[in-house]
PDB file of C-alpha atoms in Angstrom:
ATOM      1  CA  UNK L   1       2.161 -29.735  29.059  1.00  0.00           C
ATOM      2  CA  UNK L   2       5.723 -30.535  27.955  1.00  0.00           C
ATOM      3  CA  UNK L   3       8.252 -28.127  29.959  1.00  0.00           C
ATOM      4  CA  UNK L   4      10.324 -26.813  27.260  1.00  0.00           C
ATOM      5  CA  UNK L   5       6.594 -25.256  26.068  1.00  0.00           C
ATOM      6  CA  UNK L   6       6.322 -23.712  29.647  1.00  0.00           C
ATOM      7  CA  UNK L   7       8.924 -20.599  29.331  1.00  0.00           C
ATOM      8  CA  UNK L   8       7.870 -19.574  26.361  1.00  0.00           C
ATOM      9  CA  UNK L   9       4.531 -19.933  27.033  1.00  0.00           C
ATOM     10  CA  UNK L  10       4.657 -17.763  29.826  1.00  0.00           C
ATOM     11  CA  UNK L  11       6.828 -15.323  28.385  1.00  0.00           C
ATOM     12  CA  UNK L  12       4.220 -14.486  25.749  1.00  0.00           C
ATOM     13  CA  UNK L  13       1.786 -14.191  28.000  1.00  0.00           C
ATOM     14  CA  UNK L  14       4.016 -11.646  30.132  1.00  0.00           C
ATOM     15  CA  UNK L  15       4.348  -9.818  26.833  1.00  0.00           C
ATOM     16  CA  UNK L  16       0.828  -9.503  25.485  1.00  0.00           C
ATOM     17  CA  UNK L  17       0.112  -8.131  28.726  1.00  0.00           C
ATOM     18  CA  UNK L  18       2.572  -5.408  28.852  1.00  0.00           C
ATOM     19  CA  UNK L  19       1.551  -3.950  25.851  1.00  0.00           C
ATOM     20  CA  UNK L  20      -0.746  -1.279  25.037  1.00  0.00           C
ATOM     21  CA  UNK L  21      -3.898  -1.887  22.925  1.00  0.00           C
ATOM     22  CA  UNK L  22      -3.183  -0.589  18.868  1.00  0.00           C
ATOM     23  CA  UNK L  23      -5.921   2.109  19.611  1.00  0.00           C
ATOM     24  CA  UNK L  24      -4.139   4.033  22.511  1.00  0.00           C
ATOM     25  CA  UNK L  25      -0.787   3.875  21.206  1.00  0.00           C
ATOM     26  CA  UNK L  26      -2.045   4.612  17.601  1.00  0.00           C
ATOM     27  CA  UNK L  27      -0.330   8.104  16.977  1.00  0.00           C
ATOM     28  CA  UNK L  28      -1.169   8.266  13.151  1.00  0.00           C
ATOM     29  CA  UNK L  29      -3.661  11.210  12.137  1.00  0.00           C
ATOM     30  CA  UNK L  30      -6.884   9.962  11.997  1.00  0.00           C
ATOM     31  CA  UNK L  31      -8.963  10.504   8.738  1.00  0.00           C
ATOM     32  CA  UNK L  32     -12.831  10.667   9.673  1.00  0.00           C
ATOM     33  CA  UNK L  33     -14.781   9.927   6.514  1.00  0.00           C
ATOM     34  CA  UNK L  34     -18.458   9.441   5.437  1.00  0.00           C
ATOM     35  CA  UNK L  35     -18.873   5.860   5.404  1.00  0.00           C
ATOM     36  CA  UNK L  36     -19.342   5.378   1.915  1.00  0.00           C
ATOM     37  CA  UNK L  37     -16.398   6.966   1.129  1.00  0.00           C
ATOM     38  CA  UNK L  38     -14.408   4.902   3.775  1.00  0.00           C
ATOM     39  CA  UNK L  39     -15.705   1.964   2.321  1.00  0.00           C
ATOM     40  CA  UNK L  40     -14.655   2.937  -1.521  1.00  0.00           C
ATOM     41  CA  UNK L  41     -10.685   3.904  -0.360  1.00  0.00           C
ATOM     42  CA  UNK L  42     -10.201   0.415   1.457  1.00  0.00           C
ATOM     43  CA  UNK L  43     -11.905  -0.969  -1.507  1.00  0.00           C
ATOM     44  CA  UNK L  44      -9.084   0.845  -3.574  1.00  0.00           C
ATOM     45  CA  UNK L  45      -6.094  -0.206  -1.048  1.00  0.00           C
ATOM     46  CA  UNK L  46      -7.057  -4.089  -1.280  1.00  0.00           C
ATOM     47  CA  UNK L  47      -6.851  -3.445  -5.024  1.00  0.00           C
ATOM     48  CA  UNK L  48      -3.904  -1.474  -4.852  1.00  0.00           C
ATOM     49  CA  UNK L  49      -2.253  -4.093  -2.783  1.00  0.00           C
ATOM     50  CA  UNK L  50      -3.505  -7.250  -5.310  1.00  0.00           C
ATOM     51  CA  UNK L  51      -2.344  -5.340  -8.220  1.00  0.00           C
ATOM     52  CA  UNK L  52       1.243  -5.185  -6.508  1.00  0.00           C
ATOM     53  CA  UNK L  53       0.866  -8.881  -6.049  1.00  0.00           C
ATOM     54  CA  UNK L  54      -0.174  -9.220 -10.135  1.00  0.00           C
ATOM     55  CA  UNK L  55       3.131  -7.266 -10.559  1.00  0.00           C
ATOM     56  CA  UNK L  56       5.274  -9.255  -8.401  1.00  0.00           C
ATOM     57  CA  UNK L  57       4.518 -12.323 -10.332  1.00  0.00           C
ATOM     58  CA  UNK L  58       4.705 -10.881 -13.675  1.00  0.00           C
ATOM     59  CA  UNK L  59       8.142  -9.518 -13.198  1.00  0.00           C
ATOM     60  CA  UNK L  60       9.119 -12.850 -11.540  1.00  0.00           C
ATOM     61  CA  UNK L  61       7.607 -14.547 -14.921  1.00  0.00           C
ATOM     62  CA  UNK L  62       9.700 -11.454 -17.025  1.00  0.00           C
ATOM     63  CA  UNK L  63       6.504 -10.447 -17.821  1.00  0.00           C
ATOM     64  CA  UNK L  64       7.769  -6.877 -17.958  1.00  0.00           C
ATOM     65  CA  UNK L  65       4.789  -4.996 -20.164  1.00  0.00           C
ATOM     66  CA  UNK L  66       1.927  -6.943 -18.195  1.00  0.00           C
ATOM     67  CA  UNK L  67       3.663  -5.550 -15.005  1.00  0.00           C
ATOM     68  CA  UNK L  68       3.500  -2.252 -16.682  1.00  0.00           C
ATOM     69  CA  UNK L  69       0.052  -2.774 -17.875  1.00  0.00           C
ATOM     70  CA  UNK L  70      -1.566  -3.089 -14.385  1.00  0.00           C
ATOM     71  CA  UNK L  71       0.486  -0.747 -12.772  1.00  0.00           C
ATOM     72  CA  UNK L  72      -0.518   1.865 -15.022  1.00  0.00           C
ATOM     73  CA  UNK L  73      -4.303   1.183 -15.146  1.00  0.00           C
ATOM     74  CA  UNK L  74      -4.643   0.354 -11.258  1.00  0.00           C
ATOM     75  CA  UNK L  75      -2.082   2.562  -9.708  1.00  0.00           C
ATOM     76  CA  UNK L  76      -0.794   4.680 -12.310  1.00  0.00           C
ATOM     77  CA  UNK L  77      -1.842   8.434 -12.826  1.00  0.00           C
ATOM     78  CA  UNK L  78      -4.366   6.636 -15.446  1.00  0.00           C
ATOM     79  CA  UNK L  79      -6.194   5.126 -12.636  1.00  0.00           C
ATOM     80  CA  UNK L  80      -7.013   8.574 -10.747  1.00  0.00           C
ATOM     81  CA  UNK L  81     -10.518   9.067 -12.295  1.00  0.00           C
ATOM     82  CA  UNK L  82     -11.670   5.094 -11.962  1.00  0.00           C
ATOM     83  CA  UNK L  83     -10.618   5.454  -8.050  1.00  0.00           C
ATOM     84  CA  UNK L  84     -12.914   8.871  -7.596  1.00  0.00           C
ATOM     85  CA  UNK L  85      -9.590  10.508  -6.908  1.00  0.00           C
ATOM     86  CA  UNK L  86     -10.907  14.097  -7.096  1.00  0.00           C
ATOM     87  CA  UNK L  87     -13.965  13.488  -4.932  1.00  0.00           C
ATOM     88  CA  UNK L  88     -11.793  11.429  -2.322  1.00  0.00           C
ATOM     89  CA  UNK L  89      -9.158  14.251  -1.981  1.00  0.00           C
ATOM     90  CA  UNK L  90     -11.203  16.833   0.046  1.00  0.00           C
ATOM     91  CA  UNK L  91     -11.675  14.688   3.201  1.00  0.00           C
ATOM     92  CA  UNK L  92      -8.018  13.963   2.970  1.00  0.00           C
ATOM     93  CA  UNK L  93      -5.284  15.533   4.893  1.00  0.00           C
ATOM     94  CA  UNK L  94      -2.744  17.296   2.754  1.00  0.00           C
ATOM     95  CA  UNK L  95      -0.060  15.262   2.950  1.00  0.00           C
ATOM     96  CA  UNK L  96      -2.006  12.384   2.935  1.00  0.00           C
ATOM     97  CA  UNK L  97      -3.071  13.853  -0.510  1.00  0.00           C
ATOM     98  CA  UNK L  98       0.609  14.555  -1.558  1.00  0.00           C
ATOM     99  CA  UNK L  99       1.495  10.844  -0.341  1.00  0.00           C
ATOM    100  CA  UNK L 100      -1.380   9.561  -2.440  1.00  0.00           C
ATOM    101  CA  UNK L 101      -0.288  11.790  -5.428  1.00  0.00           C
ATOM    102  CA  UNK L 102       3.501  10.554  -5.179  1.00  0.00           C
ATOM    103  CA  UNK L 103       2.461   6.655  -4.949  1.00  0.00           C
ATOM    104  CA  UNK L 104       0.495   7.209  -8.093  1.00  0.00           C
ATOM    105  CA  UNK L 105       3.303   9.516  -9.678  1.00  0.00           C
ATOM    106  CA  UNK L 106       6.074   6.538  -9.111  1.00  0.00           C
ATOM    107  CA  UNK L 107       3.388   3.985 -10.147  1.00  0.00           C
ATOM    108  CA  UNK L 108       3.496   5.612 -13.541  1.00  0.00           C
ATOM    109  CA  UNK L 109       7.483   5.976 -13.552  1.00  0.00           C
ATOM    110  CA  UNK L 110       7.418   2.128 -12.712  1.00  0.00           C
ATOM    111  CA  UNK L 111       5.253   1.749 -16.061  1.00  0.00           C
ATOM    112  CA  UNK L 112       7.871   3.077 -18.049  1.00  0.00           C
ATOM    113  CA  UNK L 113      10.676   1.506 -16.485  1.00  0.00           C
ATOM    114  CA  UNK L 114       9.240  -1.677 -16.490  1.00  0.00           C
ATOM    115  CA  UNK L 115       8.521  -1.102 -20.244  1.00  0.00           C
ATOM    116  CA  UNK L 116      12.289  -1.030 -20.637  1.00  0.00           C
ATOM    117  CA  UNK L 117      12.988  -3.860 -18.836  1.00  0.00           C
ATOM    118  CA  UNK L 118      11.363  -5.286 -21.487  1.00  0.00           C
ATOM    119  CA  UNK L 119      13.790  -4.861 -23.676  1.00  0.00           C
ATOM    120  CA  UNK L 120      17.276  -4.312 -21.164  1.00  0.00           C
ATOM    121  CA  UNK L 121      15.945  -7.136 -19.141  1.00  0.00           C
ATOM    122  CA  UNK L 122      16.973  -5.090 -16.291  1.00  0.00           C
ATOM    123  CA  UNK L 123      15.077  -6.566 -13.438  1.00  0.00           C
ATOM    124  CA  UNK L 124      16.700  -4.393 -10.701  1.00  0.00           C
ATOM    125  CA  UNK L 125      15.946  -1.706 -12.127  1.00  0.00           C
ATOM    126  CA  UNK L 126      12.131  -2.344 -12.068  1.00  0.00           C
ATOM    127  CA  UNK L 127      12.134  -4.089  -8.605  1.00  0.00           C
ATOM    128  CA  UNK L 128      13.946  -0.301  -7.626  1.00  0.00           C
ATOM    129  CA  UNK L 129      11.163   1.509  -9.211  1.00  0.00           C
ATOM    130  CA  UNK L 130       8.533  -0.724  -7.706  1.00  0.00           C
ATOM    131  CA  UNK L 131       9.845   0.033  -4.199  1.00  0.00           C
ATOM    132  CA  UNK L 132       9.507   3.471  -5.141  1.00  0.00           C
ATOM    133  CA  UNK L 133       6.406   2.478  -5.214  1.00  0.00           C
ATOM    134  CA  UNK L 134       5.214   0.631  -2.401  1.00  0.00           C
ATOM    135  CA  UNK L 135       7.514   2.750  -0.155  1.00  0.00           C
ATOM    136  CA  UNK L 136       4.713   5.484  -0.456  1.00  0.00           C
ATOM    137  CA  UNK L 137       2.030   3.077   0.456  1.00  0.00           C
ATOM    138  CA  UNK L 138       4.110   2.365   3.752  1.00  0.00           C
ATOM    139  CA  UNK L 139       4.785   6.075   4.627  1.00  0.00           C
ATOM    140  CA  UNK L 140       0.862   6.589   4.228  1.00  0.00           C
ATOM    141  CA  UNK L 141      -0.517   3.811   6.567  1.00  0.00           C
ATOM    142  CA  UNK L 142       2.536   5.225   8.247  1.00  0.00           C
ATOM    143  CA  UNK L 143       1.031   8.534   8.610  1.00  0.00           C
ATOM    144  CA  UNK L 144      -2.731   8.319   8.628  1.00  0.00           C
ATOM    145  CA  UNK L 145      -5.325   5.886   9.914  1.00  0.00           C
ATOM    146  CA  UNK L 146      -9.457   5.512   9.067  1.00  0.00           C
ATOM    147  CA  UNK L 147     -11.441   6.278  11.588  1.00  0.00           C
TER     148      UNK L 147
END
């Protein structure tokens, strides 16, 4: 093995080592649900998360009313029923609830805004509303974990 591969090598090693599996340092609430419910809300997250993709590249195309279009219909307060909203949210925590809530609350202020941007062309304004956004996705996984 080449020596300048050696150090580093070993220092990774040293590392992985040293720290604690995810599992015992894992300090997020942990949400126990029936499995066919677990399965349907990761369902909904990988969706969640392609249909932030979808908006990425339609505001990077200035595609400002597709970008509005999905996040409405797959994140937006329009989406709640097609998601089984009101049968997930009694096995949820309550503030993973209110997180959940807020995401799809700034999901539909990001359809508006984006709407705009149609016409303003005001691309930071909709990136800023689309952080709005994902920042309540983040403070979720933040907060709470599937069991």
């Amino acid at each position: 093995m080449h020596k300048s591969l050696i150090a580093p090598l070993v220092f990774a090693g040293l590392l992985a080592l040293s720290m604690p599996l995810a599992a015992e340092d894992d300090s997020r609430v942990a949400v126990d649900l029936p499995m066919m419910m677990r399965t349907h809300m990761l369902a909904n997250m990988r969706d969640h998360l392609t249909a932030i993709g979808e908006i990425q590249a339609s505001l990077a195309a200035g595609e400002y009313d597709a970008a509005a279009d999905v996040a409405e219909k797959r994140l937006g307060m329009s989406s709640l029923a097609s998601h089984g909203a009101s049968h997930m949210a009694g096995f949820m925590p309550k503030g993973m609830q209110e997180t959940g809530s807020a995401m799809h609350q700034a999901a539909s202020r990001f359809a508006v805004i984006a709407q705009e941007a149609a016409v303003t062309r005001d691309l930071p304004g909709a990136l800023g509303a689309l952080s709005r956004v994902t920042s309540q996705c983040v403070a979720c996984h933040a907060a709470y974990r599937l069991k």
